[in-house]
Coordinates of C-alpha atoms in Angstrom, one line a residue:
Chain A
X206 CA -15.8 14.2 -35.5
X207 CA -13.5 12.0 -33.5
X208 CA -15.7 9.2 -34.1
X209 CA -15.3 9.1 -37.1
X210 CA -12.5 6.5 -38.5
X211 CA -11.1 3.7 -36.6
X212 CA -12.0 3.2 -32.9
X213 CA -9.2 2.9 -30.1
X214 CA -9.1 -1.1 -30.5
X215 CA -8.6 -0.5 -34.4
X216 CA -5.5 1.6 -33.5
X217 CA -4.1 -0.4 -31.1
X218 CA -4.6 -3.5 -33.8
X219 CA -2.8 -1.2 -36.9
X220 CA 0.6 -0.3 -34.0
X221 CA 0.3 -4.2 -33.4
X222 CA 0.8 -4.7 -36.5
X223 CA 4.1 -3.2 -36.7
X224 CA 5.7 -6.0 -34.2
X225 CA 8.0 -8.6 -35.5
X226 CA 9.0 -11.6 -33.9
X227 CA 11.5 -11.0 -31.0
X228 CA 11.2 -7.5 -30.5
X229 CA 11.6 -6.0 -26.6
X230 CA 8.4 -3.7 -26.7
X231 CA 7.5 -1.2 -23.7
X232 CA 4.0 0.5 -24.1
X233 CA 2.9 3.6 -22.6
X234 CA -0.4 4.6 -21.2
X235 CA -3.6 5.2 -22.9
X236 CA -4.4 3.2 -26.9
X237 CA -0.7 2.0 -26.5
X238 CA -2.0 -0.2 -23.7
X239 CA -4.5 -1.6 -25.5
X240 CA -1.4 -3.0 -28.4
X241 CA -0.8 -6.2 -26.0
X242 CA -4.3 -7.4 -27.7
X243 CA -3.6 -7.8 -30.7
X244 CA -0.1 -9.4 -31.2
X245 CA 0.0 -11.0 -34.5
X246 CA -0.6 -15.0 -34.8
X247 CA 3.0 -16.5 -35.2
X248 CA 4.7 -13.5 -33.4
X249 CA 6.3 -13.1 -30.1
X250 CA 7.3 -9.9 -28.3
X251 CA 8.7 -9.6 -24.9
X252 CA 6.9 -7.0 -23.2
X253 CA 9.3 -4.4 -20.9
X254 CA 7.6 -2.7 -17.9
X255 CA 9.6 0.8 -16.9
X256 CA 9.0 -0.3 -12.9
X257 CA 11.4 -3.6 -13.1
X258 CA 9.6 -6.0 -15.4
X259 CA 10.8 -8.1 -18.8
X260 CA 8.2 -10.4 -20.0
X261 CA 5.1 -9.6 -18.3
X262 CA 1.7 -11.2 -19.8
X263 CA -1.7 -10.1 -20.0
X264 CA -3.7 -7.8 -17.7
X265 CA -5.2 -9.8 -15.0
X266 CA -8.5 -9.1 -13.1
X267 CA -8.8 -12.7 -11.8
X268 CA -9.2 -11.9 -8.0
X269 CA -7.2 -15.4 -7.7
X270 CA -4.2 -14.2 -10.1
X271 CA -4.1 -10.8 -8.8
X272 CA -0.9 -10.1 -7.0
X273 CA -0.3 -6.3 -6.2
X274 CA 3.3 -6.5 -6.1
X275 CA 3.2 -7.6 -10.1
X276 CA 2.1 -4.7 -11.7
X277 CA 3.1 -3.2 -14.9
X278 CA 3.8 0.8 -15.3
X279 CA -0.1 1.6 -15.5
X280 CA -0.7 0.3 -12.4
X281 CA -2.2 -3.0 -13.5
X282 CA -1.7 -6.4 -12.1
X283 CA -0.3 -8.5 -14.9
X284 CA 0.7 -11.6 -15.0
X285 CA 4.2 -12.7 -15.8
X286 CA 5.2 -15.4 -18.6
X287 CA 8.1 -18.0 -18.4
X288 CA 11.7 -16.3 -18.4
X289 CA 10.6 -13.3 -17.0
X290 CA 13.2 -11.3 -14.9
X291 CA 12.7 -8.3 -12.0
X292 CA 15.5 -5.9 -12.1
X293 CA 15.6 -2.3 -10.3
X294 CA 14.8 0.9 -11.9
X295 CA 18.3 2.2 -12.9
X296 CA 18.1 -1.0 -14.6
X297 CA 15.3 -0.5 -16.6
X298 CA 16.5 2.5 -17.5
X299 CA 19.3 1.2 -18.8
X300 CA 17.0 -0.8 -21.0
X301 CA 15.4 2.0 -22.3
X302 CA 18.2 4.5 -22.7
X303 CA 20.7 2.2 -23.8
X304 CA 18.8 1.3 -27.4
X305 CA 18.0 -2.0 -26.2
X306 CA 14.2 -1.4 -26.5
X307 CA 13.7 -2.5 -29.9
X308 CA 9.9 -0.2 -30.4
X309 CA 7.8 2.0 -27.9
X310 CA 4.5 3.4 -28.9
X311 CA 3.8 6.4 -26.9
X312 CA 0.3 8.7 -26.9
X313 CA 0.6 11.7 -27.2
X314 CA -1.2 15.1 -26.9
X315 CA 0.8 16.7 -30.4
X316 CA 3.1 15.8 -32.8
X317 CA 4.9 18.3 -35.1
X318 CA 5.9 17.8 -39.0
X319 CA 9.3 17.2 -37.7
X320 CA 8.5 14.1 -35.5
X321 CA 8.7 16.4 -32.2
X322 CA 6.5 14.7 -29.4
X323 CA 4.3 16.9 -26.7
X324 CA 2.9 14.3 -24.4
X325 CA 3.7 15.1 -20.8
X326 CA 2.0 18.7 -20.1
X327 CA -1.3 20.6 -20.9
X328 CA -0.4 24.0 -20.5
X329 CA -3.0 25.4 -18.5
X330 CA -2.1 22.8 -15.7
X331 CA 1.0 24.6 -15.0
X332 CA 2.2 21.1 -14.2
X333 CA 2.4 17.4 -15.5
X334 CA 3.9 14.5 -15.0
X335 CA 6.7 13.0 -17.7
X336 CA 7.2 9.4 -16.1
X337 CA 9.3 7.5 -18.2
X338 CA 8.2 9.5 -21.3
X339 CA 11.5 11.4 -22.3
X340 CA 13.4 8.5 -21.6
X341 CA 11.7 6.2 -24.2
X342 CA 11.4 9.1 -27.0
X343 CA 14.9 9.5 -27.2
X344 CA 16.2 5.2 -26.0
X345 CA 14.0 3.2 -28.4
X346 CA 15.1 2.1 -31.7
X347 CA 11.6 3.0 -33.0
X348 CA 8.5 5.5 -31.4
X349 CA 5.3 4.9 -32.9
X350 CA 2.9 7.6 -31.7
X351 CA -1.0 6.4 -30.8
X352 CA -3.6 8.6 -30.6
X353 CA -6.4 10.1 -32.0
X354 CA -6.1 12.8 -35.1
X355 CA -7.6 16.2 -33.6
X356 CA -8.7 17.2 -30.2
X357 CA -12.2 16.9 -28.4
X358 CA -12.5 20.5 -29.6
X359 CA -11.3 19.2 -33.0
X360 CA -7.9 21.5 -33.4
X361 CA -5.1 19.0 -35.3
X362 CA -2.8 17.1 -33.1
X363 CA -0.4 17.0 -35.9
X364 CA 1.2 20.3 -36.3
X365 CA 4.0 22.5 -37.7
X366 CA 5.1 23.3 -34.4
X367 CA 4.7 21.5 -31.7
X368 CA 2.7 24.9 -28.8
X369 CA 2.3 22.4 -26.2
X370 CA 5.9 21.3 -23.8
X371 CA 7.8 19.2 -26.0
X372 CA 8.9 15.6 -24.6
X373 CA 11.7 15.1 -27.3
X374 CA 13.6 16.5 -30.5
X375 CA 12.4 14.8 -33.7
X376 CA 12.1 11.2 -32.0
X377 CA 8.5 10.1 -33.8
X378 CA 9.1 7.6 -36.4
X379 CA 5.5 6.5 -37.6
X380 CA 1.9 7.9 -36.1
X381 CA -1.0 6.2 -36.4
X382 CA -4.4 8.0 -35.6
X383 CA -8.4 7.3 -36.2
X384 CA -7.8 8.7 -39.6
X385 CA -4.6 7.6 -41.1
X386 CA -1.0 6.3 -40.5
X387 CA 1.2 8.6 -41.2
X388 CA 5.4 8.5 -41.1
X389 CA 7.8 11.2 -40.2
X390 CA 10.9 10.6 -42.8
X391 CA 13.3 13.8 -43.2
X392 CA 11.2 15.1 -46.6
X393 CA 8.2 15.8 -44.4
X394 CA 5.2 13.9 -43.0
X395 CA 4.1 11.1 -45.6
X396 CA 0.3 10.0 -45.4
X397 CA 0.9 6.2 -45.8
X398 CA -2.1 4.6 -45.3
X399 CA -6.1 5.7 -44.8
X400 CA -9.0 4.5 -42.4
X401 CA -11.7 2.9 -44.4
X402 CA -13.8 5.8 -45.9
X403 CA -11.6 8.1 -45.1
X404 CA -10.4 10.8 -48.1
X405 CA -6.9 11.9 -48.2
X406 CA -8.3 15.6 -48.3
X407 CA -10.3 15.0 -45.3
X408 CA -7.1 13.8 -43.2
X409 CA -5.1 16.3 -44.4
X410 CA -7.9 19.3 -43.6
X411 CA -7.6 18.1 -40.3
X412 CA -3.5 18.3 -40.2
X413 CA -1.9 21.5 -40.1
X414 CA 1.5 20.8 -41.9
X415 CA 1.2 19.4 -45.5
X416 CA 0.7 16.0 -46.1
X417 CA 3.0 14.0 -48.6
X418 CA 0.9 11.0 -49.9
X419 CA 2.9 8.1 -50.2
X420 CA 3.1 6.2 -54.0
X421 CA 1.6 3.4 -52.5
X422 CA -1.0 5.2 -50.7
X423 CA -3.7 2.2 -49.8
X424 CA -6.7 1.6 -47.1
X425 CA -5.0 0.8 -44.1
X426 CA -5.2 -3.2 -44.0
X427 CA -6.8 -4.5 -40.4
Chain B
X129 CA 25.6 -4.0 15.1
X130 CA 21.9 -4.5 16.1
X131 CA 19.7 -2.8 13.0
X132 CA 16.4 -4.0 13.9
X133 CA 14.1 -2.1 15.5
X134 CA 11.0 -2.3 17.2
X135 CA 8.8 0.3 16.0
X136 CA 8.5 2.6 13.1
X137 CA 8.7 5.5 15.9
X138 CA 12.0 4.6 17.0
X139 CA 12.8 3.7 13.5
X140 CA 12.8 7.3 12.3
X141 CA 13.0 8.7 15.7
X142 CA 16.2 11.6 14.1
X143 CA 14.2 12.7 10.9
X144 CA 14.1 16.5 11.9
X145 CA 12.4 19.0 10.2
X146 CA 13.8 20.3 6.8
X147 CA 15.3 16.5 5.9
X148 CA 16.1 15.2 2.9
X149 CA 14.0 11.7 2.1
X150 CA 13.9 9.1 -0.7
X151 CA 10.9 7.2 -0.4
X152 CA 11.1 3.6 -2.7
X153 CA 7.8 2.4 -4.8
X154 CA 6.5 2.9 -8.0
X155 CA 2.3 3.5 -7.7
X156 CA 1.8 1.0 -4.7
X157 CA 4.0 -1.8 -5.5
X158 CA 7.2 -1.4 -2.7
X159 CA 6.0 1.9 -1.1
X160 CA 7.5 2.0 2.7
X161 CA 3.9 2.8 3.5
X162 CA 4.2 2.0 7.6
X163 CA 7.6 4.2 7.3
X164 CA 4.9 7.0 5.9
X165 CA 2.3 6.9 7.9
X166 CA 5.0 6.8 11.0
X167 CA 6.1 10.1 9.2
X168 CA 3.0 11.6 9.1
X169 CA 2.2 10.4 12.8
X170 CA 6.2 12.6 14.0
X171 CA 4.7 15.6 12.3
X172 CA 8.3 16.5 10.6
X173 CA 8.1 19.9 8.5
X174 CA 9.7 21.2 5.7
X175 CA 10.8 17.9 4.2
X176 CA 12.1 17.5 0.7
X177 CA 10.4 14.7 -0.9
X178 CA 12.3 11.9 -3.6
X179 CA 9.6 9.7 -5.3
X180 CA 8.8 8.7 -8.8
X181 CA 5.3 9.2 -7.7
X182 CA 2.6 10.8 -4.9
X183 CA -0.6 9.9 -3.8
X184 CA -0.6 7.6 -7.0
X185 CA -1.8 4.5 -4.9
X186 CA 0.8 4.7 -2.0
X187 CA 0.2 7.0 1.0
X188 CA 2.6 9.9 0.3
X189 CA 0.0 12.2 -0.2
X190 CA -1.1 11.8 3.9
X191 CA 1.8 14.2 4.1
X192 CA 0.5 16.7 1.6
X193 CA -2.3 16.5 3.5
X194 CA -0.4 17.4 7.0
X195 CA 1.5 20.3 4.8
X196 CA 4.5 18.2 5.8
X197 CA 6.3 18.7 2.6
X198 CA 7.7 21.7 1.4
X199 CA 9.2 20.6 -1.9
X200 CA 8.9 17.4 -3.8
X201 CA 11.2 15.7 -6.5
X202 CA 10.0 13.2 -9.3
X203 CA 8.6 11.8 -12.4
X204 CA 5.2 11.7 -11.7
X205 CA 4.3 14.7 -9.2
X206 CA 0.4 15.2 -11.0
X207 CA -1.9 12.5 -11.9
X208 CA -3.7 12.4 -15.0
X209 CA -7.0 11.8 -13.8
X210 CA -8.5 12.8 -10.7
X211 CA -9.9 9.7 -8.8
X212 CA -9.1 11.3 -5.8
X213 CA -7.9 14.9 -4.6
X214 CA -4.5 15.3 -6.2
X215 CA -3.2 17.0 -3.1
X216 CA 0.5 17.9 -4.1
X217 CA -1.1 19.7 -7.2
X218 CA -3.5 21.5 -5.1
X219 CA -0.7 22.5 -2.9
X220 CA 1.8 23.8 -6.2
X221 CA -1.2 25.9 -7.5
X222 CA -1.5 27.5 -3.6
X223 CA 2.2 28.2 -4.2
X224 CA 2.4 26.4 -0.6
X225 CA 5.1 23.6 -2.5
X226 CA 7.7 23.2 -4.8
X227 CA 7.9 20.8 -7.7
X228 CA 11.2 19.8 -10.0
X229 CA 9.5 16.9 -12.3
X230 CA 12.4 14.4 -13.5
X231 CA 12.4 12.1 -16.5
X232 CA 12.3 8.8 -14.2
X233 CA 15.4 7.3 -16.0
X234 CA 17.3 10.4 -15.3
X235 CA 15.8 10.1 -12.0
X236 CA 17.0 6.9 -11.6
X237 CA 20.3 7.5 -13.1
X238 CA 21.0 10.4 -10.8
X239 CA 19.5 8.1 -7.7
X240 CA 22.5 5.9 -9.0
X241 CA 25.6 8.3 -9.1
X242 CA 24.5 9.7 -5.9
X243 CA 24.7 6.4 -4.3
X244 CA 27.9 5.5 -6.4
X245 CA 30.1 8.7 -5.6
X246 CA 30.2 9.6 -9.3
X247 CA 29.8 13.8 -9.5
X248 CA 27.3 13.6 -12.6
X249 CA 26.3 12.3 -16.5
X250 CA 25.5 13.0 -19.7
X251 CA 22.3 11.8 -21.3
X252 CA 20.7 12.8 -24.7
X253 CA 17.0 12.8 -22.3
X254 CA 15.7 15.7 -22.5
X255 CA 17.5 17.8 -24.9
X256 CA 15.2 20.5 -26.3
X257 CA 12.6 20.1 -23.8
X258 CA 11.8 22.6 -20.3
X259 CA 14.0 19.9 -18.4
X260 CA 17.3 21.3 -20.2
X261 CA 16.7 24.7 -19.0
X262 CA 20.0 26.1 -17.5
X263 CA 21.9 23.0 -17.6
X264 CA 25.5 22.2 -19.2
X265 CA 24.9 20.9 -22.9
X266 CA 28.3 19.0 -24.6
X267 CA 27.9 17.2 -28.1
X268 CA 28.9 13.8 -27.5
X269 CA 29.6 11.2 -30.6
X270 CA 27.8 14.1 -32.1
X271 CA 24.1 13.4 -29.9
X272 CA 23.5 16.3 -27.8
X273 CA 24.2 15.7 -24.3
X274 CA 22.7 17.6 -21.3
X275 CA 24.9 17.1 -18.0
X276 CA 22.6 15.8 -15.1
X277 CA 23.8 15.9 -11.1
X278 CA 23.5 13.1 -8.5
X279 CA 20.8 13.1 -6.3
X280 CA 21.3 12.0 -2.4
X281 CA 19.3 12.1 0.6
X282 CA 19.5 12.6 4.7
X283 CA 16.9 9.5 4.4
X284 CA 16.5 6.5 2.2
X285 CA 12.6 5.3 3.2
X286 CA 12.3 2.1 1.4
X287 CA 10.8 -1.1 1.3
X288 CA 11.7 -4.8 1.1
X289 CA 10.3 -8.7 1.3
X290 CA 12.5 -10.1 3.7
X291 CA 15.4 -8.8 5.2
X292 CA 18.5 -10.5 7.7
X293 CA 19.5 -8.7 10.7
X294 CA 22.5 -7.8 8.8
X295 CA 20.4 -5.5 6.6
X296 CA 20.6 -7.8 3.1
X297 CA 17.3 -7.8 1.6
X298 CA 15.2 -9.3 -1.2
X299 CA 12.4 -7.9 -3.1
X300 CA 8.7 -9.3 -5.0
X301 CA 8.2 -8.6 -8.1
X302 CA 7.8 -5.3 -9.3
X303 CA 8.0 -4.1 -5.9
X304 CA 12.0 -3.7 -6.2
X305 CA 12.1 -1.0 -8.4
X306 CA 13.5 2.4 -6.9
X307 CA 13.9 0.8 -3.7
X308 CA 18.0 -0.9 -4.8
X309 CA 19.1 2.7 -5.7
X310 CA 18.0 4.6 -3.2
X311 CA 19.2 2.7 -0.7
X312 CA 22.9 3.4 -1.8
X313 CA 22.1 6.8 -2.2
X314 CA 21.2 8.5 1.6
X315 CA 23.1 8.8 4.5
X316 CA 20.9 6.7 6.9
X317 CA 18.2 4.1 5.0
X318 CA 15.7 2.8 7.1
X319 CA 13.9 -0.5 5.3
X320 CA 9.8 -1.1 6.2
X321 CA 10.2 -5.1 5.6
X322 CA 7.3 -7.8 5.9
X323 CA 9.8 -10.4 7.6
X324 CA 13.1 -10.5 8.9
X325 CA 15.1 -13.7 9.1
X326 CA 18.9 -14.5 10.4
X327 CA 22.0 -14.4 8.7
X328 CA 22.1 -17.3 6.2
X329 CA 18.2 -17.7 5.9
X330 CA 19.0 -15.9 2.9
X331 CA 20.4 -17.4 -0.6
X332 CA 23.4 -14.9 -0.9
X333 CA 22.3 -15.3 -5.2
X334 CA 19.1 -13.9 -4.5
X335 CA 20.1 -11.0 -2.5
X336 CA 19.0 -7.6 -4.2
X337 CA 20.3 -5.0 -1.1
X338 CA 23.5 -6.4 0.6
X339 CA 23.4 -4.8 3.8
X340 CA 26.2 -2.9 3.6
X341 CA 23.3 -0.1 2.6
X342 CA 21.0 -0.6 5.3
X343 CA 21.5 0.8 8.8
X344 CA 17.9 0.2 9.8
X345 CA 14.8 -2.6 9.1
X346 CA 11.6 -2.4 11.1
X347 CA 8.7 -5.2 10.4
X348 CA 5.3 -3.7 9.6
X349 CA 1.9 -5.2 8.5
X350 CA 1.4 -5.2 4.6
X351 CA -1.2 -2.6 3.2
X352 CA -4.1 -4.0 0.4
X353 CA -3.5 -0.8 -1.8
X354 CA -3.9 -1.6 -4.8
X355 CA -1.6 0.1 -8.1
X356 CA -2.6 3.5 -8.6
X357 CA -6.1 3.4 -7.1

């Protein structure tokens, strides 16, 4: 069922294409990653790393250009573009909770009607890890959510109520899945845009709150 | 005012059992990794652990392995995937450690105060989530605030590029990261550097740590670990 709709590239290409010119952009881990791919011809975005970066490039796995002090906050070597700048982690934290990160897109393991975000903790681990997750939810100017629309065992991702630990309070803005894109506005969640193929009925029988379709409802353009 | 030492040994020579330690690096990039394995070479018990990460590329998790650490503080305490043993994990579901997991900019934050004498903050991170549970909430420019305390340590294990006698030191790259903080932020830091240089061999612009924070440096060999592998 999850292969149906847009692959993880395709995601990563429909967040890309909500990057304008100038933006300050961190990325988390997972699909969100994969966004650095597909910046849009004629736009540039700096690219902020959580571990000290601003202005990183592309992934690296030249053995010549590797350099495993320059990594970004997946543990990759990148490499760094002109006007970069290093800077400590309270810092970059300041970055992010100050509202000076201009978009994040996060994964995440549920989302509810409301734009809460669970993406730090699978229950029945008894433990996760929340890295720099709460702090970008709740600093951004704008969350976009990547991931894919139900689970392996095909329950919704997109819920009433968020069951799984929540990461932050209403922070989603837009999430964009195999199936749809979809955005959180105050009214409730707003289908916006389909996969190709892809029926609003079947997106929305895989969503458990109700789905608003938008008046402009189209075929998400890739 | 000699802060050089010879060995890592000697270097942390007075971290007893039951201390306190911030340990610098994010994945591999700037873990004190010769500090660590001198660590796990002294045996010391009981130790409460600072560090956005564990066994996520650096060498922390050597003292999960020796049961060295009795509780551990940071962002990242699990990983996601299991390329290797996640040892701290295995040790939390034996009920043999303790775990408080931090958002890493509150983390940082409270890394910060501690080392800036400030008694605390307010910060909208983490409001309605398991991390606000039994802390001080106040409405601030009407955002919910939750009130976070500093963090400090007994030892500041950190790493640098190059440090002076006098104990400035400069960074590469992404290695910086915690490593700044924490240094302001423990009674005794002890830096794991790659070279050390005299007074004046450094440009005072480019100077990241001024001494003033360091009371110890030791040169070690650099490790090829590589990220989060």
């Amino acid at each position: 069922m999850t292969s149906m709709g847009l692959s993880r590239e395709l995601i990563a290409l429909r967040v890309a294409r909500e990057l304008r010119d100038g933006m300050v952009v961190n990325l988390g881990i997972g699909i969100p990653t994969l966004v650095s791919d597909f910046i849009p011809a004629g736009v540039t975005v700096i690219f902020q790393a959580e571990n000290g970066i601003l202005g990183y490039g592309a992934t690296t796995a030249d053995e010549n250009e590797i350099d495993w002090d320059l990594i970004n906050a997946g543990g990759q070597p990148v490499t760094l573009l002109a006007g970069a700048s290093f800077f400590h982690s309270a810092d970059s934290f300041c970055m992010i909770r100050g509202s000076h990160i201009d978009l994040t897109a996060l994964g995440a393991l549920q989302v509810s009607e409301k734009g809460d975000l669970a993406n730090w903790m699978v229950p029945a681990r008894r433990m996760g890890s929340i890295g720099g997750a709460m702090d970008l939810a709740v600093g951004a100017k704008r969350v976009i959510v990547a991931m894919e629309h139900i689970t392996k065992t095909g329950e919704p991702r997109i819920v009433k109520t968020c069951s799984y630990p929540l990461t932050a309070v209403g922070a989603v803005d837009l999430i964009v899945t195999n199936l749809a894109a979809i955005q959180v506005t105050p009214a409730g969640l707003v289908l916006k845009e389909l996969a190709y193929g892809v029926s609003p009925e079947y997106v929305q029988s895989l969503t458990e709150p109700v789905l608003i379709p938008a008046p402009d409802l189209r075929e998400m353009d890739l | 005012m000699n802060k050089v030492y010879a060995t890592t040994a000697e270097a942390i020579a007075d971290v007893d059992d039951g201390a306190v330690i911030m340990f610098g690096g994010f994945g591999s990039a700037g873990s004190p990794t010769n500090l660590i394995l001198a660590l796990a070479e002294k045996g010391t018990k009981d130790i409460t652990a600072i560090s956005n990460n564990i066994g996520l590329g650096d060498k922390l998790d050597t003292l999960c392995q020796n049961k060295q650490i009795r509780k551990f503080i940071g962002s990242f305490p699990i990983r996601a995937t299991s390329q290797r043993p996640d040892l701290l994990y295995q040790a939390y579901l034996a009920g043999e450690v303790e775990i408080e997991v931090v958002p890493q900019g509150t983390m940082a934050e409270r890394i910060r105060v501690g080392g800036a004498g400030i008694g605390g903050f307010y910060t909208p991170t983490g409001i309605g989530t398991s991390v606000a549970e039994g802390k001080e909430e106040r409405v601030i420019d009407g955002v919910r605030h939750l009130l976070e305390f500093p963090l400090k340590a007994d030892f500041a294990f950190i790493k640098a590029y190059k440090a002076d006698t006098m104990g400035n030191l400069v960074y590469r790259m992404s290695t910086r990261n915690f490593n700044p903080i924490m240094a302001t932020a423990a009674r005794i830091t002890i830096v794991d550097v790659e070279e050390i240089v005299e007074p004046g061999d450094l440009d005072p612009e480019a100077i990241a740590t001024p001494g003033i924070y360091v009371d110890r440096i030791v040169k070690g060999p650099k490790h090829d670990l590589h990220g989060f592998e």
